[in-house]
CSV table of C-alpha atoms in Angstrom, one decimal:
chain,number,residue,atom,x,y,z
A,19,MET,CA,8.3,12.1,14.2
A,20,PRO,CA,11.0,11.1,12.2
A,21,LEU,CA,10.7,12.3,8.5
A,22,VAL,CA,13.6,10.0,7.3
A,23,PRO,CA,12.1,6.1,7.2
A,24,SER,CA,13.8,4.3,9.6
A,25,LEU,CA,14.8,0.6,7.1
A,26,VAL,CA,14.7,-2.5,9.5
A,27,LEU,CA,13.6,-6.0,5.7
A,28,VAL,CA,10.7,-11.3,1.1
A,29,PHE,CA,11.7,-17.1,-4.6
A,30,ALA,CA,10.7,-18.9,-6.1
A,31,ILE,CA,10.2,-19.5,-13.0
A,32,VAL,CA,6.4,-20.2,-13.6
A,33,LEU,CA,5.4,-21.4,-17.1
A,34,PRO,CA,4.7,-18.9,-19.2
A,35,ALA,CA,0.7,-19.0,-19.1
A,36,MET,CA,-0.6,-16.1,-16.9
A,37,SER,CA,-4.3,-16.0,-15.0
A,38,SER,CA,-5.9,-13.8,-13.5
A,39,SER,CA,-8.5,-15.8,-11.7
A,40,THR,CA,-7.3,-17.4,-8.8
A,41,THR,CA,-8.9,-20.5,-7.2
A,42,HIS,CA,-6.4,-22.5,-7.3
A,43,ALA,CA,-4.0,-19.9,-5.5
A,44,GLU,CA,-6.4,-18.7,-2.9
A,45,THR,CA,-4.6,-20.8,-0.8
A,46,GLN,CA,-1.5,-22.0,-2.0
A,47,ALA,CA,1.7,-21.0,-1.5
A,48,PRO,CA,3.9,-19.0,-4.4
A,49,PRO,CA,5.4,-21.7,-7.2
A,50,GLN,CA,8.9,-22.7,-6.3
A,51,ARG,CA,10.5,-20.3,-8.5
A,52,SER,CA,9.2,-17.6,-8.9
A,53,ILE,CA,8.3,-14.1,-6.3
A,54,ARG,CA,4.8,-13.7,-4.8
A,55,ILE,CA,4.0,-9.5,-4.4
A,56,ALA,CA,1.0,-9.2,-2.2
A,57,SER,CA,-0.6,-5.6,-0.3
A,58,MET,CA,-2.7,-6.5,2.5
A,59,ASN,CA,-5.4,-3.6,4.8
A,60,VAL,CA,-4.8,-5.9,8.3
A,61,SER,CA,-6.5,-3.3,10.2
A,62,LEU,CA,-3.8,-3.3,13.2
A,63,TYR,CA,-4.7,0.5,14.9
A,64,GLY,CA,-6.6,1.1,18.3
A,65,ASP,CA,-7.7,4.5,20.6
A,66,SER,CA,-3.6,5.5,21.6
A,67,SER,CA,-0.4,5.1,20.7
A,68,GLY,CA,1.3,2.0,22.1
A,69,GLN,CA,-2.3,0.2,21.9
A,70,VAL,CA,-2.3,-2.2,19.2
A,71,ALA,CA,1.8,-3.7,20.3
A,72,ASP,CA,0.5,-4.3,23.6
A,73,ARG,CA,-2.3,-6.3,22.6
A,74,LEU,CA,0.8,-8.1,19.4
A,75,GLN,CA,2.6,-9.5,23.5
A,76,GLY,CA,3.2,-12.6,23.8
A,77,GLY,CA,1.6,-13.5,20.9
A,78,SER,CA,-1.8,-14.6,21.1
A,79,ASP,CA,-4.0,-12.5,19.8
A,80,ALA,CA,-6.8,-13.3,17.7
A,81,GLN,CA,-7.3,-10.9,15.6
A,82,ALA,CA,-3.1,-11.3,14.5
A,83,ILE,CA,-3.3,-15.2,14.9
A,84,LYS,CA,-6.1,-14.9,11.8
A,85,LEU,CA,-4.0,-11.9,10.1
A,86,ALA,CA,-1.6,-14.6,10.4
A,87,LYS,CA,-3.2,-17.2,9.2
A,88,ILE,CA,-4.1,-15.4,5.7
A,89,ILE,CA,-0.5,-14.4,5.6
A,90,ARG,CA,1.3,-17.7,6.5
A,91,ALA,CA,-1.2,-19.4,3.1
A,92,ILE,CA,-0.4,-17.6,0.7
A,93,ARG,CA,3.3,-16.9,1.4
A,94,PRO,CA,3.9,-13.7,0.3
A,95,ASP,CA,8.1,-12.8,-1.0
A,96,VAL,CA,7.3,-9.0,-0.5
A,97,LEU,CA,4.2,-7.8,1.1
A,98,LEU,CA,3.0,-4.5,2.0
A,99,LEU,CA,0.7,-4.0,4.8
A,100,CYS,CA,-1.4,-1.6,5.2
A,101,GLU,CA,-3.0,0.2,8.7
A,102,VAL,CA,-0.3,-1.3,11.0
A,103,ASP,CA,1.3,1.0,13.8
A,104,PHE,CA,3.9,3.7,13.4
A,105,ASP,CA,6.2,3.8,16.3
A,106,ALA,CA,9.8,4.9,15.9
A,107,ASP,CA,11.6,0.9,17.0
A,108,GLY,CA,9.2,-0.7,15.3
A,109,LYS,CA,7.9,-2.7,18.2
A,110,THR,CA,4.4,-3.0,16.4
A,111,LEU,CA,5.7,-4.7,12.5
A,112,ASN,CA,8.6,-6.5,14.7
A,113,ARG,CA,6.5,-7.8,16.9
A,114,PHE,CA,3.8,-8.9,14.3
A,115,ALA,CA,6.3,-10.4,12.2
A,116,ASP,CA,8.4,-12.4,15.0
A,117,LEU,CA,5.5,-13.4,17.8
A,118,TYR,CA,3.0,-14.0,14.9
A,119,LEU,CA,4.3,-14.9,11.1
A,120,ASN,CA,7.2,-16.5,12.3
A,121,ALA,CA,6.4,-18.1,14.8
A,122,LYS,CA,4.8,-21.9,15.2
A,123,ARG,CA,1.3,-21.9,16.0
A,124,GLU,CA,-0.3,-25.0,15.5
A,125,GLY,CA,-3.0,-25.0,12.9
A,126,SER,CA,-1.8,-21.8,11.5
A,127,GLY,CA,0.4,-23.6,8.6
A,128,GLU,CA,4.4,-22.7,8.2
A,129,PRO,CA,5.5,-20.0,10.0
A,130,ILE,CA,7.3,-17.8,7.2
A,131,SER,CA,10.1,-14.9,7.9
A,132,TYR,CA,10.8,-12.0,6.9
A,133,PRO,CA,14.1,-10.9,7.6
A,134,HIS,CA,13.9,-7.1,5.3
A,135,ARG,CA,11.0,-4.5,7.5
A,136,TRP,CA,10.2,-1.5,6.5
A,137,SER,CA,7.8,0.6,9.2
A,138,ILE,CA,7.2,3.8,7.0
A,139,PRO,CA,6.3,7.0,9.0
A,140,THR,CA,3.4,8.4,8.3
A,141,ASN,CA,1.2,11.5,8.6
A,142,THR,CA,-1.7,10.4,10.8
A,143,GLY,CA,-2.1,12.0,13.2
A,144,MET,CA,0.6,13.8,12.6
A,145,ILE,CA,-0.9,17.3,14.2
A,146,ALA,CA,-0.5,20.3,11.4
A,147,ASP,CA,1.0,24.0,12.4
A,148,ALA,CA,-2.7,24.7,11.3
A,149,ASP,CA,-6.5,25.0,11.4
A,150,LEU,CA,-7.0,22.4,8.7
A,151,ASP,CA,-10.4,21.7,9.8
A,152,ALA,CA,-11.4,25.8,10.5
A,153,ASP,CA,-12.9,25.0,13.6
A,154,GLY,CA,-11.2,28.1,15.2
A,155,GLN,CA,-8.5,25.7,17.0
A,156,THR,CA,-6.3,22.6,16.3
A,157,GLY,CA,-6.0,19.3,17.7
A,158,LEU,CA,-6.7,15.6,16.5
A,159,PRO,CA,-7.9,14.2,14.2
A,160,ASN,CA,-9.2,16.2,12.0
A,161,ASP,CA,-6.2,18.9,12.4
A,162,ALA,CA,-3.6,16.2,11.1
A,163,TRP,CA,-1.6,16.5,8.0
A,164,GLY,CA,-3.5,13.0,7.6
A,165,PHE,CA,-7.2,11.8,9.6
A,166,GLY,CA,-6.0,10.1,13.3
A,167,ARG,CA,-6.2,10.2,16.6
A,168,TYR,CA,-2.9,9.6,17.6
A,169,PRO,CA,1.0,9.3,15.6
A,170,GLY,CA,1.4,6.2,13.7
A,171,GLN,CA,-2.5,5.1,12.8
A,172,TYR,CA,-3.7,3.3,9.9
A,173,ALA,CA,0.4,4.0,8.9
A,174,MET,CA,1.4,1.3,6.3
A,175,ALA,CA,4.4,-1.0,6.2
A,176,VAL,CA,6.6,-3.9,3.8
A,177,LEU,CA,7.8,-6.4,4.7
A,178,SER,CA,10.1,-8.7,2.4
A,179,ARG,CA,12.2,-11.5,1.9
A,180,PHE,CA,15.4,-9.7,0.0
A,181,PRO,CA,17.1,-7.1,1.1
A,182,ILE,CA,15.7,-3.1,0.9
A,183,ASP,CA,18.6,-0.4,-1.2
A,184,ARG,CA,18.3,2.0,1.8
A,185,LYS,CA,19.8,5.0,0.2
A,186,ASN,CA,17.7,4.5,-2.9
A,187,ALA,CA,14.5,4.3,-1.4
A,188,ARG,CA,12.5,8.0,-1.7
A,189,THR,CA,9.6,9.0,0.4
A,190,PHE,CA,7.5,11.7,-0.6
A,191,GLN,CA,5.4,12.7,2.6
A,192,THR,CA,5.8,15.6,3.4
A,193,TYR,CA,5.2,16.5,-0.5
A,194,ARG,CA,2.4,20.0,-0.8
A,195,TRP,CA,-0.2,19.4,-2.6
A,196,SER,CA,-0.2,22.5,-4.0
A,197,GLN,CA,3.7,21.2,-5.6
A,198,LEU,CA,0.8,18.7,-8.0
A,199,PRO,CA,0.6,20.4,-11.3
A,200,GLY,CA,-3.6,20.5,-12.3
A,201,ALA,CA,-3.8,19.5,-8.0
A,202,LEU,CA,-7.7,19.6,-7.3
A,203,ARG,CA,-8.2,22.3,-5.2
A,204,PRO,CA,-11.5,21.8,-3.3
A,205,ILE,CA,-14.2,24.5,-3.2
A,206,ASP,CA,-16.9,25.3,-2.0
A,207,PRO,CA,-19.7,24.6,-4.7
A,208,GLN,CA,-22.1,27.4,-2.4
A,209,THR,CA,-19.6,30.4,-2.1
A,210,ASN,CA,-17.0,29.2,-5.3
A,211,VAL,CA,-14.7,30.0,-2.6
A,212,PRO,CA,-11.5,27.4,-2.0
A,213,TYR,CA,-12.3,25.7,1.3
A,214,TYR,CA,-8.7,25.9,2.0
A,215,SER,CA,-7.5,29.7,2.5
A,216,ASP,CA,-4.3,30.3,0.0
A,217,GLU,CA,-1.7,30.3,3.5
A,218,VAL,CA,-3.7,26.5,4.3
A,219,TRP,CA,-3.0,25.5,0.7
A,220,GLN,CA,0.6,26.3,0.8
A,221,LYS,CA,1.2,24.3,3.4
A,222,LEU,CA,-1.1,20.8,2.7
A,223,ARG,CA,0.1,17.6,2.2
A,224,LEU,CA,-0.6,15.6,-1.0
A,225,SER,CA,-0.2,11.9,1.5
A,226,SER,CA,-2.3,11.2,3.8
A,227,LYS,CA,0.2,8.5,5.1
A,228,ASN,CA,2.7,8.8,3.2
A,229,HIS,CA,4.5,7.7,-0.8
A,230,ALA,CA,7.0,4.9,-1.1
A,231,ASP,CA,9.0,4.3,-3.8
A,232,VAL,CA,10.7,0.8,-1.8
A,233,PRO,CA,13.9,-0.6,-4.4
A,234,ILE,CA,13.8,-4.1,-2.9
A,235,GLN,CA,16.9,-6.1,-4.5
A,236,ILE,CA,14.6,-8.9,-6.7
A,237,PRO,CA,16.4,-12.3,-6.9
A,238,THR,CA,17.0,-13.6,-11.0
A,239,GLU,CA,17.6,-17.3,-12.6
A,240,ASN,CA,21.0,-16.7,-13.1
A,241,ARG,CA,21.8,-15.5,-9.7
A,242,THR,CA,22.2,-12.0,-10.0
A,243,HIS,CA,19.3,-9.7,-9.0
A,244,ARG,CA,17.0,-7.0,-10.5
A,245,MET,CA,15.9,-4.3,-8.7
A,246,LEU,CA,12.0,-3.8,-8.2
A,247,HIS,CA,10.4,-0.7,-7.1
A,248,PHE,CA,7.6,-1.1,-5.0
A,249,LEU,CA,5.2,2.1,-4.7
A,250,VAL,CA,3.5,2.2,-1.7
A,251,SER,CA,0.2,4.4,-0.6
A,252,HIS,CA,-2.5,4.4,1.1
A,253,PRO,CA,-4.4,7.1,0.2
A,254,THR,CA,-7.4,8.9,2.1
A,255,PRO,CA,-10.7,7.7,1.9
A,256,PRO,CA,-12.5,9.8,-0.6
A,257,VAL,CA,-15.8,10.3,2.3
A,258,PHE,CA,-16.5,11.6,5.6
A,259,ASP,CA,-16.4,15.3,4.3
A,260,GLY,CA,-18.8,17.8,2.7
A,261,PRO,CA,-20.0,19.2,-0.3
A,262,GLU,CA,-16.9,20.7,-1.3
A,263,ASP,CA,-15.5,16.6,-1.7
A,264,ARG,CA,-12.2,18.0,0.3
A,265,ASN,CA,-11.2,13.6,0.6
A,266,GLY,CA,-12.5,13.4,-2.9
A,267,CYS,CA,-10.2,15.3,-4.7
A,268,ARG,CA,-7.1,14.7,-2.0
A,269,ASN,CA,-8.1,11.1,-2.9
A,270,HIS,CA,-8.2,11.2,-6.5
A,271,ASP,CA,-4.5,13.5,-6.6
A,272,GLU,CA,-2.7,11.1,-4.4
A,273,ILE,CA,-3.6,8.4,-7.0
A,274,ARG,CA,-2.3,10.6,-10.3
A,275,PHE,CA,1.1,11.2,-8.3
A,276,TRP,CA,2.1,7.6,-8.9
A,277,GLN,CA,0.9,8.1,-13.1
A,278,GLU,CA,3.2,11.2,-12.8
A,279,PHE,CA,5.7,9.5,-11.2
A,280,ILE,CA,6.1,6.4,-14.0
A,281,GLU,CA,5.2,8.7,-16.6
A,282,HIS,CA,7.7,11.7,-16.5
A,283,PRO,CA,11.5,10.4,-15.0
A,284,ASP,CA,12.2,14.2,-15.6
A,285,ALA,CA,9.5,16.1,-14.0
A,286,GLU,CA,10.9,18.7,-11.4
A,287,PHE,CA,7.8,18.5,-9.5
A,288,LEU,CA,8.4,15.5,-8.1
A,289,VAL,CA,10.5,16.3,-5.1
A,290,ASP,CA,10.8,13.8,-2.2
A,291,ASP,CA,12.1,14.2,1.3
A,292,ALA,CA,15.0,14.2,0.0
A,293,GLY,CA,14.7,17.5,-2.2
A,294,VAL,CA,16.3,15.1,-5.1
A,295,SER,CA,13.9,15.8,-7.9
A,296,GLY,CA,12.1,13.1,-10.8
A,297,GLY,CA,10.0,10.4,-11.5
A,298,LEU,CA,11.1,6.9,-11.4
A,299,ALA,CA,13.5,6.0,-14.5
A,300,LYS,CA,12.1,4.3,-17.8
A,301,GLU,CA,11.8,0.6,-17.8
A,302,GLU,CA,12.6,0.0,-13.9
A,303,TRP,CA,10.9,-2.4,-13.2
A,304,PHE,CA,7.7,-1.0,-10.4
A,305,ALA,CA,4.6,-2.1,-9.0
A,306,ILE,CA,1.9,0.2,-7.5
A,307,ALA,CA,0.7,-1.6,-3.9
A,308,GLY,CA,-2.1,-0.5,-1.6
A,309,ASP,CA,-5.9,0.6,-0.3
A,310,LEU,CA,-6.4,3.6,-3.1
A,311,ASN,CA,-9.4,3.8,-1.8
A,312,SER,CA,-10.8,3.8,-5.1
A,313,ASP,CA,-12.7,1.3,-7.3
A,314,PRO,CA,-12.9,2.0,-11.4
A,315,GLU,CA,-16.3,1.4,-11.2
A,316,ALA,CA,-18.1,1.8,-8.7
A,317,GLY,CA,-18.3,3.8,-5.1
A,318,ASP,CA,-17.9,7.3,-4.3
A,319,SER,CA,-14.2,7.9,-5.5
A,320,ARG,CA,-13.5,10.7,-8.8
A,321,ARG,CA,-12.9,7.6,-10.3
A,322,SER,CA,-10.8,9.2,-13.1
A,323,ALA,CA,-7.4,8.6,-11.1
A,324,ILE,CA,-7.5,5.3,-10.9
A,325,VAL,CA,-9.2,4.5,-14.5
A,326,ASN,CA,-6.2,6.9,-16.2
A,327,LEU,CA,-3.7,5.4,-14.5
A,328,LEU,CA,-4.7,1.3,-15.0
A,329,ASN,CA,-5.1,2.4,-18.5
A,330,SER,CA,-1.4,4.0,-18.4
A,331,ASP,CA,1.4,2.0,-21.4
A,332,LYS,CA,3.6,2.4,-18.6
A,333,VAL,CA,1.3,-0.6,-16.2
A,334,HIS,CA,0.8,-3.9,-17.5
A,335,PRO,CA,-3.1,-5.3,-17.5
A,336,VAL,CA,-3.7,-7.9,-14.9
A,337,ALA,CA,-6.4,-7.7,-13.1
A,338,PRO,CA,-6.7,-10.0,-10.0
A,339,GLU,CA,-9.8,-11.9,-9.4
A,340,ASN,CA,-11.5,-13.6,-6.7
A,341,GLY,CA,-12.7,-17.5,-7.0
A,342,THR,CA,-15.7,-15.2,-8.5
A,343,HIS,CA,-14.3,-13.9,-11.4
A,344,SER,CA,-14.4,-10.7,-9.6
A,345,THR,CA,-12.1,-8.3,-9.3
A,346,THR,CA,-13.3,-7.2,-5.4
A,347,THR,CA,-11.4,-6.8,-2.6
A,348,ALA,CA,-13.2,-5.4,0.1
A,349,LEU,CA,-16.9,-5.7,2.0
A,350,PHE,CA,-18.0,-2.6,3.4
A,351,GLY,CA,-21.4,-4.0,5.2
A,352,THR,CA,-22.8,-5.7,2.1
A,353,ARG,CA,-21.0,-4.0,-0.4
A,354,ARG,CA,-18.0,-5.3,-2.5
A,355,VAL,CA,-15.6,-2.5,-4.3
A,356,ARG,CA,-12.2,-3.1,-5.4
A,357,VAL,CA,-10.0,-0.5,-3.9
A,358,ASP,CA,-6.7,-2.5,-2.5
A,359,TYR,CA,-4.1,-3.1,-5.6
A,360,VAL,CA,-0.8,-4.6,-7.0
A,361,ILE,CA,-0.7,-3.2,-10.4
A,362,PRO,CA,3.0,-4.3,-11.5
A,363,SER,CA,5.1,-2.3,-14.7
A,364,ALA,CA,3.4,-3.1,-18.2
A,365,ASN,CA,7.8,-4.9,-18.8
A,366,ILE,CA,7.4,-7.4,-15.7
A,367,PRO,CA,6.1,-10.4,-16.8
A,368,VAL,CA,3.3,-11.5,-14.4
A,369,VAL,CA,2.3,-15.0,-13.9
A,370,ASP,CA,-0.8,-15.2,-12.2
A,371,SER,CA,-2.8,-13.4,-9.1
A,372,GLY,CA,-5.4,-13.4,-7.0
A,373,VAL,CA,-7.9,-12.2,-4.8
A,374,VAL,CA,-7.4,-14.1,-1.5
A,375,TRP,CA,-11.3,-14.8,-0.7
A,376,PRO,CA,-12.0,-18.4,0.3
A,377,GLU,CA,-15.6,-19.4,1.3
A,378,PRO,CA,-16.2,-18.1,4.3
A,379,ASN,CA,-17.0,-22.5,6.1
A,380,THR,CA,-13.3,-22.5,5.6
A,381,PRO,CA,-10.1,-23.0,7.3
A,382,LEU,CA,-9.0,-19.7,6.1
A,383,GLY,CA,-12.0,-17.8,5.5
A,384,ARG,CA,-13.2,-18.2,9.2
A,385,CYS,CA,-10.5,-15.4,9.5
A,386,LEU,CA,-11.4,-13.6,7.2
A,387,ASP,CA,-13.4,-11.6,10.1
A,388,ALA,CA,-10.1,-10.4,10.4
A,389,THR,CA,-10.3,-7.3,8.3
A,390,ASP,CA,-12.9,-5.6,5.7
A,391,HIS,CA,-10.3,-6.3,3.2
A,392,ARG,CA,-8.5,-8.8,1.2
A,393,MET,CA,-5.4,-10.0,0.3
A,394,VAL,CA,-4.2,-9.3,-2.9
A,395,TRP,CA,-1.2,-10.8,-5.5
A,396,ILE,CA,0.8,-11.6,-8.0
A,397,ASP,CA,3.1,-13.7,-9.5
A,398,ILE,CA,6.2,-12.9,-11.3
A,399,GLN,CA,9.0,-14.5,-12.8
A,400,PRO,CA,12.5,-13.4,-12.2
A,401,ILE,CA,14.6,-12.4,-15.6
A,402,SER,CA,18.1,-10.6,-15.2
A,403,ASP,CA,18.8,-7.3,-16.8
A,404,ASP,CA,21.2,-8.9,-19.0
A,405,SER,CA,18.4,-12.1,-20.0
A,406,ASP,CA,15.6,-9.6,-21.8
A,407,SER,CA,18.1,-7.4,-23.2
A,408,PRO,CA,19.2,-7.6,-27.5
């Protein structure tokens, strides 16, 4: 599986009152002159490689039809999909985009075209050269760099109406966990010995899927463009482990990675897959997006990472809400939690935001069983670099 992503690739100015409540927009497209940025865990994975792509062939998969109906109603200009299979030729992503999102279908809303697409390589299902779970043998899913039953499972993809700056895209798929200063190395509480041997610890990758800086050329009000850095990841769930809390530690540090990235532009310890070091340059526009698997107020994660990120002076305080004025984005059994995010930089003019959680007896509400996550979105005002200069 290649480590360097292969890219394939999402206008709309709203009057300034920003709202984090979204009852008016849960099923509405963005205003004509704003740009909508969204993240959605679509749960498009199977039991084996190629299964999802085969299901999508023909345009009749029931789950994909429901997912497409939600996306077509909300109509994000830039969209991160979590848990969609990666394949080197982009087959799964292209079939979903072409046969479901951009295909005419009665009762499913207007088609939406995403000419710019990136199916992002992932660590999930990629077998490691080490016995990660210390059971005396190597095999999937537990000895993959990221938990996965086949290569490409649980991957991410970006769909965009606007061009991706391919030359300046960065990925951190091979970034080692031990490279992160202050990394939370899991410790067995009964023996006080590190869960991973020194040899394994020096090999372990931080990202369970990938961390990617996706520069997107956003059009502005004066017909120029401005670069938006779409910072995408899908940290491991902080559960399914033991008293050493190895997944909780990893989830924490996968989230903390982005705080380091946006706060330390000259950090030599942040080295991407091409060998380039440093975080994001000052004053750049960014939006951190993904299923981060951490609620700042509840759940099983080590919450300090997400709390610190949300409280960073580098990020905007917007907290998207659903129709009940709650910020929750997922339903796990009977428990509602906030785990899905679009976190813009503090210098971005955010004019609206929301979580798509319609009533279950509505046409869109009947699509919610396609995934246990809800789309989260923000609307931004596209201001040129020159317009906000003194």
